[in-house]
Coordinates of C-alpha atoms (C1' of nucleotides) in Angstrom, one line a residue:
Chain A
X1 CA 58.4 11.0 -107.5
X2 CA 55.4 9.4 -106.0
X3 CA 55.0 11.0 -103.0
X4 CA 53.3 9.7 -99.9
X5 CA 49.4 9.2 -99.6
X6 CA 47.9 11.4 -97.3
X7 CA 44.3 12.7 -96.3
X8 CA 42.7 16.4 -96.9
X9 CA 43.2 16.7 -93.7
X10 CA 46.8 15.9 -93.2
X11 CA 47.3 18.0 -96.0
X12 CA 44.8 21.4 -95.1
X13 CA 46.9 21.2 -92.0
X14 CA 50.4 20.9 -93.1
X15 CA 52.8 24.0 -93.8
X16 CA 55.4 21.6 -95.3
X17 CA 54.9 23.5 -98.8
X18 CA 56.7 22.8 -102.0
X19 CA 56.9 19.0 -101.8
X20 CA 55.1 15.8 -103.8
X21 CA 52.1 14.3 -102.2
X22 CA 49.5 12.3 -103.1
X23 CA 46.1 12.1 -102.8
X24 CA 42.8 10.3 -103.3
X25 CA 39.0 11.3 -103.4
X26 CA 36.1 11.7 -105.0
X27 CA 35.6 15.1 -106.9
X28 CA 33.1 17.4 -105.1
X29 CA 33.2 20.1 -108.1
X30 CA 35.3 20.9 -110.9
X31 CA 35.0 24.3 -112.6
X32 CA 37.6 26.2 -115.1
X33 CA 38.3 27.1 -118.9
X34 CA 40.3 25.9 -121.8
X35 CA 43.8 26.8 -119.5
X36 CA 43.3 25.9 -116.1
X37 CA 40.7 24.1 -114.1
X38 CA 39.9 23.3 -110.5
X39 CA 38.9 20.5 -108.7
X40 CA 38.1 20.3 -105.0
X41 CA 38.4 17.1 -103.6
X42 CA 37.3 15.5 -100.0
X43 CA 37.6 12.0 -98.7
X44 CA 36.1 12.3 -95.5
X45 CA 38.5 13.0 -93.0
X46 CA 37.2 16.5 -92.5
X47 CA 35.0 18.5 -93.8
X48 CA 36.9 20.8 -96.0
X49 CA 38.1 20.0 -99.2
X50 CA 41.5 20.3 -100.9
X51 CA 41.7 22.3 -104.3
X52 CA 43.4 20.1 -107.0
X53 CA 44.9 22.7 -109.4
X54 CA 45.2 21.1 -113.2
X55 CA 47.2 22.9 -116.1
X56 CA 44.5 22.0 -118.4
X57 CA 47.9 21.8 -121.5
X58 CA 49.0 18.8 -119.5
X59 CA 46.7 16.2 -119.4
X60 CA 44.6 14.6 -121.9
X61 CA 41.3 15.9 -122.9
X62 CA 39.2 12.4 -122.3
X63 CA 41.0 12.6 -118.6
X64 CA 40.1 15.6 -117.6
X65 CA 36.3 15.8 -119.3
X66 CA 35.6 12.7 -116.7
X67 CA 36.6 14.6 -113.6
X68 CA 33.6 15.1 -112.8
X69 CA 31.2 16.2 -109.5
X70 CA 31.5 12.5 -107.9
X71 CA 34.0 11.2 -109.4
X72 CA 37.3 9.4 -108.0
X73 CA 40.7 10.3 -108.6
X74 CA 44.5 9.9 -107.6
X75 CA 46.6 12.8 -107.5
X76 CA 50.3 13.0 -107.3
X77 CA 51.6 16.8 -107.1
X78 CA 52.8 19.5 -105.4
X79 CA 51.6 20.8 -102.0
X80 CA 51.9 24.5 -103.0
X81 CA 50.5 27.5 -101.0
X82 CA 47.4 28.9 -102.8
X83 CA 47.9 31.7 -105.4
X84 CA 44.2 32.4 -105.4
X85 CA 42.1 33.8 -102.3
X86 CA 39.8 31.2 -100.3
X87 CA 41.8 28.4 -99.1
X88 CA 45.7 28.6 -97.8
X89 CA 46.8 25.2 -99.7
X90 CA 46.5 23.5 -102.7
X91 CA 47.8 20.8 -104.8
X92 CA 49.5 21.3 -108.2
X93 CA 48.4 18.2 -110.1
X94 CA 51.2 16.6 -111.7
X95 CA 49.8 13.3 -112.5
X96 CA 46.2 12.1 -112.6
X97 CA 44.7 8.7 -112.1
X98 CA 40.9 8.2 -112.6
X99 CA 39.6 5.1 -110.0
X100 CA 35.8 5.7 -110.8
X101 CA 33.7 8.3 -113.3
X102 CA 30.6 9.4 -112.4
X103 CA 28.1 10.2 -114.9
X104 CA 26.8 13.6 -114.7
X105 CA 23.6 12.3 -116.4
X106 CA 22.7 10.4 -113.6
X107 CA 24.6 10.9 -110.9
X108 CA 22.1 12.6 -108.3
X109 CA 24.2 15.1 -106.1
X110 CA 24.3 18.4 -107.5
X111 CA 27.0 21.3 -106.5
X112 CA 23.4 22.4 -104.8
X113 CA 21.8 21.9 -101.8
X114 CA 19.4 19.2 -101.7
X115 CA 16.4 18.8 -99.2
X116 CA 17.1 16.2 -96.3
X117 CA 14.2 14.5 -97.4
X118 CA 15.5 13.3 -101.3
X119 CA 18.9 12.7 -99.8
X120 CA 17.1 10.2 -97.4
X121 CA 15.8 8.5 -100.9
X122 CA 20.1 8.0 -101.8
X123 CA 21.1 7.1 -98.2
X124 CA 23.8 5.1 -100.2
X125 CA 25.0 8.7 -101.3
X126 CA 24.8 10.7 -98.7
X127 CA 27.7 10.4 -96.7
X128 CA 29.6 11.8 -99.7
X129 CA 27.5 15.1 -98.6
X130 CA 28.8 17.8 -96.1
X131 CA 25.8 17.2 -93.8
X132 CA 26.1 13.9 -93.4
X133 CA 30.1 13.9 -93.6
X134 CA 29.6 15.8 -90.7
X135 CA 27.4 13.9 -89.0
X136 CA 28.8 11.0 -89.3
X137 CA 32.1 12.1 -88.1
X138 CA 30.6 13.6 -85.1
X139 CA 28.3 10.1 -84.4
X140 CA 31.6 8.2 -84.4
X141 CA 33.4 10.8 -82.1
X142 CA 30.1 10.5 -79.7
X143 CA 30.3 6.9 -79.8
X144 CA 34.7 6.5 -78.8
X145 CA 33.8 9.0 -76.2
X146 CA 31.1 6.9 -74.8
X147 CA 33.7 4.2 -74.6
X148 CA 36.4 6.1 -73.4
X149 CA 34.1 7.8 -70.7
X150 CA 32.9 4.7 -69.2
X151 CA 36.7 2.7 -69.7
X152 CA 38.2 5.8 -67.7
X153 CA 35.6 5.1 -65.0
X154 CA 36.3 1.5 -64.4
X155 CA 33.0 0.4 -66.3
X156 CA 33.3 -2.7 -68.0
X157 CA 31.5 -3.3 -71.3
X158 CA 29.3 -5.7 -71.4
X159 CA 27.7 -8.3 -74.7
X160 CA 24.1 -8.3 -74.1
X161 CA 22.1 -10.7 -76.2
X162 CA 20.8 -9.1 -79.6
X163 CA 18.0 -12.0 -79.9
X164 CA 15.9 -12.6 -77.0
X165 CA 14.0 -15.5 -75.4
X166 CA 12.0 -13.5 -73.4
X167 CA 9.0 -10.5 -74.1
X168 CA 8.6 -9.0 -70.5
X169 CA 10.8 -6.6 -70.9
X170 CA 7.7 -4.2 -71.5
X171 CA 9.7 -1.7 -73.3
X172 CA 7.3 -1.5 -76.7
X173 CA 6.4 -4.4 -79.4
X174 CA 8.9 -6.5 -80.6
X175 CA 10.1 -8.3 -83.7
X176 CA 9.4 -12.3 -84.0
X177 CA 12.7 -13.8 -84.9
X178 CA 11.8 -17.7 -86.7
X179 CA 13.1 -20.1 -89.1
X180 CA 10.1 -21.8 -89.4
X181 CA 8.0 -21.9 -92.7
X182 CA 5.7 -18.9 -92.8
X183 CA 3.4 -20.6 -95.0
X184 CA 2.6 -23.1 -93.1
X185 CA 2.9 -22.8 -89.7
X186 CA 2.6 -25.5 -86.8
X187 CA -0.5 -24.7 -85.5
X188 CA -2.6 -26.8 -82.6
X189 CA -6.2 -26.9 -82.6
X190 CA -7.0 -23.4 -80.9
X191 CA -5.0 -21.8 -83.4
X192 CA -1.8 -21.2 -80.9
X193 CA 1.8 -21.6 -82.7
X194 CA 4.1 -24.3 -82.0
X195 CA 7.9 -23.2 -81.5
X196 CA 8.8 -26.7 -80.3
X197 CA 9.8 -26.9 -84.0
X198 CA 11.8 -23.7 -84.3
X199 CA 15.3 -22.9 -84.3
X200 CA 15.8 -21.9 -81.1
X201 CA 12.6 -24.2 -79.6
X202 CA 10.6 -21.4 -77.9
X203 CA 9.7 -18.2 -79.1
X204 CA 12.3 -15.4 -79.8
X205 CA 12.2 -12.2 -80.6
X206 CA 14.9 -8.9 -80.9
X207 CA 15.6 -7.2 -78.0
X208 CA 13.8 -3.9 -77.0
X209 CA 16.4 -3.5 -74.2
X210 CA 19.8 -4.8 -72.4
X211 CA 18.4 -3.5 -69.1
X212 CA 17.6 -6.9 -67.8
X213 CA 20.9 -8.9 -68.7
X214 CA 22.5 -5.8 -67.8
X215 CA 21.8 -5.9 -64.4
X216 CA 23.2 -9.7 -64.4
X217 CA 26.5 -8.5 -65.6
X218 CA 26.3 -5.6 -62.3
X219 CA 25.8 -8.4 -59.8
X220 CA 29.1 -9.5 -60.9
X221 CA 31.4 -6.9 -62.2
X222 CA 29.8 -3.8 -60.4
X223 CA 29.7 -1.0 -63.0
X224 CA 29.0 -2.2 -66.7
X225 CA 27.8 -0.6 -69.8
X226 CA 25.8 -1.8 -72.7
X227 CA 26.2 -0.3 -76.3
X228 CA 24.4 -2.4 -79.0
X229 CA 21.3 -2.0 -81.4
X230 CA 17.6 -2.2 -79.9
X231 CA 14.7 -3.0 -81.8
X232 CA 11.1 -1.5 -81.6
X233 CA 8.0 -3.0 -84.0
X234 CA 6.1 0.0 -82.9
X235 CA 4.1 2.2 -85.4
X236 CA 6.1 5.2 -84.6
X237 CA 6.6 7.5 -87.2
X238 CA 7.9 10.8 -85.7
X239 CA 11.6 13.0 -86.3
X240 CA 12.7 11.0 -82.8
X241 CA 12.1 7.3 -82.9
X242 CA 13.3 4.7 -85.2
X243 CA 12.5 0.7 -85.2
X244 CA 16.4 0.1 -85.3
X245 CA 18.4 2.3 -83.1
X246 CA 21.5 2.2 -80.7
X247 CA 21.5 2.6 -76.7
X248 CA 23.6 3.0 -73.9
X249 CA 22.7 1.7 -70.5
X250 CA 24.9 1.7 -67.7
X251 CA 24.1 -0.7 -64.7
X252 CA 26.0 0.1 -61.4
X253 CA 25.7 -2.0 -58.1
X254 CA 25.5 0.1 -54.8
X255 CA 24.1 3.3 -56.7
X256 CA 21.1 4.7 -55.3
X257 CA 18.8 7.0 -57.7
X258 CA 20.9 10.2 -56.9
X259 CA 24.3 8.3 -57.7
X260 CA 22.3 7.5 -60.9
X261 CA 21.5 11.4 -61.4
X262 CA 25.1 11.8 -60.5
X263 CA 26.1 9.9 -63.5
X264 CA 24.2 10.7 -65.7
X265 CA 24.6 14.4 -65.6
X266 CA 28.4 14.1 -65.9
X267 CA 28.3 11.5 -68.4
X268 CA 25.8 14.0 -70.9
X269 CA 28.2 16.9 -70.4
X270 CA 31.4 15.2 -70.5
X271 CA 30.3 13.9 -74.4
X272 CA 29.0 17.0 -75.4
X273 CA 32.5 18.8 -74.0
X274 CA 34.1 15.9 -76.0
X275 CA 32.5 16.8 -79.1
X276 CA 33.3 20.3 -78.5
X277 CA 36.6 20.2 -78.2
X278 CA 37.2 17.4 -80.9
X279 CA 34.4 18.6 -83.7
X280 CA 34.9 22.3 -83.9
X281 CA 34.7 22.5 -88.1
X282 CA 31.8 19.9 -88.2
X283 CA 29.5 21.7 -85.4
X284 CA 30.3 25.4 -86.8
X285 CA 29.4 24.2 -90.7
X286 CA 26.2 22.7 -89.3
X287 CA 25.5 25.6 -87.2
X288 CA 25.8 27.8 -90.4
X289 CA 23.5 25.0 -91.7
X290 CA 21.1 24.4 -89.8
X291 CA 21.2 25.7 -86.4
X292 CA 22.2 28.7 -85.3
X293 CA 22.1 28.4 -82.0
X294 CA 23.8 25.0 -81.6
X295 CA 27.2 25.1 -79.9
X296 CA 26.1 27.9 -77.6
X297 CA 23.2 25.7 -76.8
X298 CA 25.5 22.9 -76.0
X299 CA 27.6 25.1 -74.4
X300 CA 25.1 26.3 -72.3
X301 CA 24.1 22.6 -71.0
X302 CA 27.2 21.7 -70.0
X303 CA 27.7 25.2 -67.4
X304 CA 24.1 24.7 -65.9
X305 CA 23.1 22.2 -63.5
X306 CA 20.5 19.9 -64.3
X307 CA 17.2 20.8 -62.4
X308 CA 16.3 18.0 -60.4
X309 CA 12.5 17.7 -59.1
X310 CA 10.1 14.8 -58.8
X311 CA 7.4 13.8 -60.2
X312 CA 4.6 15.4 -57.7
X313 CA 6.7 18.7 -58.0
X314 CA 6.5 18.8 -61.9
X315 CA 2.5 17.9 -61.7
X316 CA 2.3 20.7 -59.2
X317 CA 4.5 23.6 -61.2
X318 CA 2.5 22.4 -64.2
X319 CA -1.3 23.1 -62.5
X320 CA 0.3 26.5 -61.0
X321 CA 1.1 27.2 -64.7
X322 CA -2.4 28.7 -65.9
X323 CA -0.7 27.2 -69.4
X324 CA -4.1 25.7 -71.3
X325 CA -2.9 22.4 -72.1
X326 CA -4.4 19.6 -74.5
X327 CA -4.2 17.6 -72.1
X328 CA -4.9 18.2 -68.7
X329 CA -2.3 17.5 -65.6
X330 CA -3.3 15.2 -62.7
X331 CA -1.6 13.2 -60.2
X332 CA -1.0 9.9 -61.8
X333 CA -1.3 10.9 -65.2
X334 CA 1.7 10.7 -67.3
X335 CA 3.8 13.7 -68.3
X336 CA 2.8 14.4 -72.2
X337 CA 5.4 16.1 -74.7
X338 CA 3.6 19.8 -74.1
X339 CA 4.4 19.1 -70.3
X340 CA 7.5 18.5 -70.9
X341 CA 8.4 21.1 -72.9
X342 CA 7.1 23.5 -70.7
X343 CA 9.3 22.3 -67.7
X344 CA 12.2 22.1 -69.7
X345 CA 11.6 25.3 -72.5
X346 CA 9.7 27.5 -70.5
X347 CA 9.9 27.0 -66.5
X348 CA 13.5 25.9 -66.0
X349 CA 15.3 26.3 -69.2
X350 CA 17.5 23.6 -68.9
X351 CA 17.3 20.3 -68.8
X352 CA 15.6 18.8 -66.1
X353 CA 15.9 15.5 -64.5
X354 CA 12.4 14.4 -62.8
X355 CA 12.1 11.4 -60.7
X356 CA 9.7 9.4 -58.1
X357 CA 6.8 8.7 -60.6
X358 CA 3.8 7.0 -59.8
X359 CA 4.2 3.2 -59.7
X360 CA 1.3 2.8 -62.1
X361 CA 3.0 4.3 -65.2
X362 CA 6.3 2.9 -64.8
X363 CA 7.9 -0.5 -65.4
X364 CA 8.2 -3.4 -62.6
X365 CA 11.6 -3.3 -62.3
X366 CA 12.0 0.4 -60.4
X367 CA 12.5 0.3 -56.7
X368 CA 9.6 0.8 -54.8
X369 CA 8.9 4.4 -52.3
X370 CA 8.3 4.2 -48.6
X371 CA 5.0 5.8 -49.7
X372 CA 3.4 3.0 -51.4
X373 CA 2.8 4.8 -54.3
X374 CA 5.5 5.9 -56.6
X375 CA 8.9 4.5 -57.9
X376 CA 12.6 5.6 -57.9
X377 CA 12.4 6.4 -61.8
X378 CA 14.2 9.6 -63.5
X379 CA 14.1 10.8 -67.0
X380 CA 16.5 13.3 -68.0
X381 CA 14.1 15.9 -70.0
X382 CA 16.4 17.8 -72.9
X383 CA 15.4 20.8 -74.6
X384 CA 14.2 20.4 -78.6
X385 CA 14.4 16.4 -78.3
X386 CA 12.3 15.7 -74.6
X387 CA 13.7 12.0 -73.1
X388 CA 16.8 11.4 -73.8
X389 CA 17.6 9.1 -71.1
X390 CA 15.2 7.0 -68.8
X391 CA 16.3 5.0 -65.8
X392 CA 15.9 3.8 -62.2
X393 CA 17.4 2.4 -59.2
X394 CA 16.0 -1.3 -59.4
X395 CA 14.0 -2.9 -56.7
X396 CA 16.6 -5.3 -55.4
X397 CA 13.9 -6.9 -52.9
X398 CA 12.8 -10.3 -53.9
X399 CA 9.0 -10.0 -52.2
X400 CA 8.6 -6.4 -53.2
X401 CA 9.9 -7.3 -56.8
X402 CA 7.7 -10.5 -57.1
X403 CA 4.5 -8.4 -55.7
X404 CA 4.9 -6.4 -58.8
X405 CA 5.4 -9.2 -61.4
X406 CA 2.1 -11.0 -59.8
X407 CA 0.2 -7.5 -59.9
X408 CA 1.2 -6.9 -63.5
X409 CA 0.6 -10.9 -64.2
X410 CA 3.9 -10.6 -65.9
X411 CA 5.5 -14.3 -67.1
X412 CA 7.1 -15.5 -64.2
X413 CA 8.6 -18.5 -65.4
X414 CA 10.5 -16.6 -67.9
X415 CA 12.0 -14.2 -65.6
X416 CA 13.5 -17.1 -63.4
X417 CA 16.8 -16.1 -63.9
X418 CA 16.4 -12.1 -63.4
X419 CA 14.8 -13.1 -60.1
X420 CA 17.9 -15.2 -59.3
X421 CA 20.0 -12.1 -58.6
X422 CA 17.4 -10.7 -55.6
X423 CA 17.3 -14.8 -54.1
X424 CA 21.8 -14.2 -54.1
X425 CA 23.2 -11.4 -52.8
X426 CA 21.3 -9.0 -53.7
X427 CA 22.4 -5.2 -53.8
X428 CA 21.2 -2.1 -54.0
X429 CA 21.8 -1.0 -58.0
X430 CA 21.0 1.8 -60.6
X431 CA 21.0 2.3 -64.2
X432 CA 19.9 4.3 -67.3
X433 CA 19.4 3.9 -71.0
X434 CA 20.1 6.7 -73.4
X435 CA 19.0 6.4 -77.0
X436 CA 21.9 7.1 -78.9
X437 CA 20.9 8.8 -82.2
X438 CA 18.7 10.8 -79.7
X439 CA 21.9 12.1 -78.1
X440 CA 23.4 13.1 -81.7
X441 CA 20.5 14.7 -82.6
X442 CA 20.9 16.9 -79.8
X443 CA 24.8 17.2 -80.6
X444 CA 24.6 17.7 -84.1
X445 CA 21.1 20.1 -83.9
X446 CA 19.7 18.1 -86.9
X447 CA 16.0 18.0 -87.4
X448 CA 14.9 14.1 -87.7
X449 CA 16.2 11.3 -86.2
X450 CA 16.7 9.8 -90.0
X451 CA 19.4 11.7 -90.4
X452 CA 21.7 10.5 -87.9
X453 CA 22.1 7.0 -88.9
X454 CA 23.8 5.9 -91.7
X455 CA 20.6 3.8 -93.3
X456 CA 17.5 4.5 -90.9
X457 CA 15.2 1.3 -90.6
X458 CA 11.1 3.0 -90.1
X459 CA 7.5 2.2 -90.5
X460 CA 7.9 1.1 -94.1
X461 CA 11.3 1.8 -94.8
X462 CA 14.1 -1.2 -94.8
X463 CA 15.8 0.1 -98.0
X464 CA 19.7 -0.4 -98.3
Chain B
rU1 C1' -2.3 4.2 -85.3
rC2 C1' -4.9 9.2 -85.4
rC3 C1' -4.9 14.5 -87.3
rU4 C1' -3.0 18.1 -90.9
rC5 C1' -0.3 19.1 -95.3
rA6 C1' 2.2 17.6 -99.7
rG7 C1' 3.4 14.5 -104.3
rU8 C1' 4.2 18.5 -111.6
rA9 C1' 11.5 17.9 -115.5
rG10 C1' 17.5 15.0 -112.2
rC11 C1' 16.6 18.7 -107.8
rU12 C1' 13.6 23.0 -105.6
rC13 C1' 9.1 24.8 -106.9
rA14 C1' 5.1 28.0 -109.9
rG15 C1' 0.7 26.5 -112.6
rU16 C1' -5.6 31.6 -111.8
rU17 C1' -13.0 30.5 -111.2
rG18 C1' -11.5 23.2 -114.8
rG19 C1' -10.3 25.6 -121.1
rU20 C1' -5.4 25.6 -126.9
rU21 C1' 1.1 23.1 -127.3
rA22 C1' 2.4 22.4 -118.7
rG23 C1' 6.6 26.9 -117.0
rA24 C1' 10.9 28.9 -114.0
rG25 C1' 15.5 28.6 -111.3
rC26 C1' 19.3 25.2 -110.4
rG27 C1' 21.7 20.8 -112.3
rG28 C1' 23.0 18.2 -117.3
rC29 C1' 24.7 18.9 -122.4
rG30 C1' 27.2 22.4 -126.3
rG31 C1' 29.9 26.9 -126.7
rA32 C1' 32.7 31.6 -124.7
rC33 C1' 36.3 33.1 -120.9
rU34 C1' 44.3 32.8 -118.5
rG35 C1' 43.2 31.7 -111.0
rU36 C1' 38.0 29.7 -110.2
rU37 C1' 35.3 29.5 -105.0
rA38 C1' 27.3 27.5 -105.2
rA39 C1' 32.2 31.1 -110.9
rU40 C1' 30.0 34.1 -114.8
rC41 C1' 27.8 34.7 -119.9
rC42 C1' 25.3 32.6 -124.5
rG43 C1' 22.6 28.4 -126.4
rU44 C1' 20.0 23.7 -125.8
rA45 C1' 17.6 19.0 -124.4
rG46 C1' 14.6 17.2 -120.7
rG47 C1' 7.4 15.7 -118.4
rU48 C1' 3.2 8.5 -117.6
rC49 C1' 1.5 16.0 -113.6
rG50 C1' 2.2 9.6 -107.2
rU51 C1' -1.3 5.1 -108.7
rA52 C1' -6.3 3.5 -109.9
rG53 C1' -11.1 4.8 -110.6
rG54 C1' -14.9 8.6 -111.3
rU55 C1' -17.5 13.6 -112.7
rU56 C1' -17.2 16.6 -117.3
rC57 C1' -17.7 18.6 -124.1
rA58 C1' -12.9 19.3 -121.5
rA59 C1' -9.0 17.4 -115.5
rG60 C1' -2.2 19.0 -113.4
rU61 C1' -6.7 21.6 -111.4
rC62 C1' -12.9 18.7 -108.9
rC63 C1' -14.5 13.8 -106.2
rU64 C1' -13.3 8.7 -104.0
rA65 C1' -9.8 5.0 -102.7
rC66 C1' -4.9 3.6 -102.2
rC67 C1' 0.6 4.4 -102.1
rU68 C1' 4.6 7.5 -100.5
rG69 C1' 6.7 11.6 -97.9
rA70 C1' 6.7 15.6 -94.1
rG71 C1' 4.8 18.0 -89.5
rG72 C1' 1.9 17.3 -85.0
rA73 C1' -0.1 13.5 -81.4
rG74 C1' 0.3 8.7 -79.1
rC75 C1' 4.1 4.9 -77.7
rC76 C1' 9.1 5.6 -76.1
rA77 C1' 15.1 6.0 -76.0

RNA sequence: UCCUCAGUAGCUCAGUUGGUUAGAGCGGCGGACUGUUAAUCCGUAGGUCGUAGGUUCAAGUCCUACCUGAGGAGCCA
């Protein structure tokens, strides 16, 4: 009488009652008397747990005084329908192993709620919590939809290098990766470094962004997709950035910046529909928890269009205003957080895409205007989180492209290979990035950006 | 990096114009209870008041520096 393994999930589902099944956990509570005591047990496959009934006669005292709130067990039993009111099933424990105890001294999640911010401090905990059980189910279902989105739509994913040989991809400060001896460096007489020496024999760093090998990869196989950690050394220290986080970024030959819109649009709404349909108990418990307006927001996305305006529209709604703003809108400025908000929470209520900035605030790569003075850029504005995605169609003219690299006096000589694909067949292409945890803090409606990744790397903070 | 706020028991917090032995709830531990749902009830232990200086007869409380955390801003995804 051993009966099969299965999960909580399997099991909160079945109406098979009456038959031996086994199970194995860890112990969220345990409460009861001298007769009969309960246990509810979860293992991560959903968010519910299943109630382990023990005839407290049948076991031995040591056993069941270490069943306690963290604990591991095995349970063989019966799968019975409930006699008591709050759940439809539950096991009758007929045999009880203990894997791991957990001392109830020490052991640091309580049958309360804790704050966000202490269970940040046990990261290696957490995901034994509702919350982040919940997130964490619903940031893996985000990320097999992201796959499954762009494999359905004949995107190919492609490897982008994690370490980098080159720093001009002027998406933020970047971390130095060396072998050589930090205490003594080889240094020539001005002071300059010499990576003649170093493992790779030039200077490397993590990459801030697949964009540029991206676009390689579209040359060739037409519509790829990146998916892979990015790295930022900047001083950020806000709910929405981290120094180690994941993106997306498409790159599509032959789409021009309204294709790229195109995409976009129906790439946000067919994830969040995904996580609708496939995460209805993990969105409704954090709705309960923390957000009540969550799935109707996301619901609400997905049956709007996304307002689409440029850049000299969104400067000119923002001076027709009369908001006071801290800081003041101008032509050529760029938009700060309060303007955003304000075109996506206020004006339109929904998110908006806005495109055609100023050539001045944006990066080299972005395919010059007929007007000489802005770029093909978008950023698709969301409510509560601002940018969540930021793209372009590329500049696929060599002259045009190498005007900007000179004007910028960005490295040419490292870039040799970038400018390769405008000197062979070039083609007219598009892409985007979207910041991943950005995208389930949206999804999820959680607060900070910490608390969507399993062990958050910040200003200060490398811990587990 | 800048601005603001915070740091007191395992957790969440209270602590008066500076004044005797720093409190509560939850959690833990012991006990009661024949089906509980954040169980309930009774009892009990638990403190380097972030760190280092300083002011004072006296500092959790006031001052300075630093550390850590949170919110806002910048940078961005």
């Amino acid at each position: 009488m051993k009966g099969k393994k299965e999960t909580v999930k399997q099991l909160l589902n079945s109406t098979e009652y009456d038959r031996t099944v086994n199970i194995k956990g860890w112990v969220r509570t345990k409460r009861g008397n001298n007769t009969i005591a309960f246990a509810a047990i979860n293992d991560g496959s959903v968010i519910h747990n299943l109630q382990v009934v023990i005839d407290v006669q049948k076991f031995d005292e040591d056993l069941l005084k270490n069943i306690t709130t963290g604990s591991c067990i095995n349970v063989t039993g019966k799968l019975v329908q409930s006699l008591g009111k709050g759940q439809t099933v539950e096991l009758q424990a007929e045999n009880i192993e203990l894997y791991g105890t957990a001392d109830p001294e020490t052991y640091p999640l309580q049958k309360k709620g804790h704050s966000l911010e202490f269970l940040r401090e046990i990261a290696h905990l957490r995901p034994r919590t509702n919350t982040f059980g919940a997130v964490l189910r619903i940031r893996h279902t985000l990320a097999f939809a992201i796959h499954k989105y762009f494999n359905d739509n004949g995107f190919y994913y492609l490897h982008t290098p994690i370490i980098t040989g080159s720093d001009c991809e002027g998406a933020g400060e970047m971390f130095r990766v060396t072998t050589l001896d930090l205490k003594n460096l080889p240094v020539d007489d001005k002071g300059t470094i010499d990576y003649s020496g170093d493992f790779f024999g030039k200077e490397t760093n993590l990459t801030v962004s697949g964009q540029l090998e991206g676009e390689l990869g579209a040359m060739a196989l037409s519509k790829i997709y990146t998916f892979g950690p990015t790295f930022r050394a900047e001083n950020s220290n806000t709910p929405r950035h981290l120094a180690e986080f994941w993106m997306i970024e498409p790159e599509v030959a032959f789409y021009d910046i309204n294709d790229n819109m195109d995409l976009a649009e129906d790439f946000l709404k067919y994830l969040i529909s995904y996580v609708l349909d496939n995460c209805k108990d993990d969105l409704e418990f954090l709705q309960n928890m923390y957000d009540k307006e969550l799935i109707d927001r996301l619901k609400f996305i997905n049956s709007n269009n996304f307002e689409r305006i440029t850049y000299t529209r969104a400067i000119e709604i923002l001076e027709q205003s009369g908001q006071q703003f801290e800081f003041p809108v101008h032509w050529g400025s760029d938009l700060q957080t309060e303007h955003e908000r304000y075109l996506v929470e206020k004006y339109f209520k929904k998110p908006v895409i806005v495109t055609d900035y100023p050539m001045a605030i944006k990066a080299f790569y972005m395919k010059q205007n007929d007007d000489g003075r802005t770029v093909r850029g978008m950023d698709v504005l969301f409510p509560k989180i601002g940018e969540i995605i930021g793209g372009s169609q590329r500049e696929e003219n060599f002259n045009k492209l190498m005007q900007r690299i000179n004007e910028l006096k960005l490295p040419q000589k490292d870039l040799w290979w970038y400018l390769d694909t405008r000197k062979y067949g070039s083609a007219p292409h598009s892409g985007f990035g979207l910041g991943f945890e950005r995208l389930v803090l949206f999804v999820t409606g959680m607060g900070n950006i910490r608390d969507v990744i399993p062990f958050p790397r910040t200003p200060k903070n490398a811990e587990f």
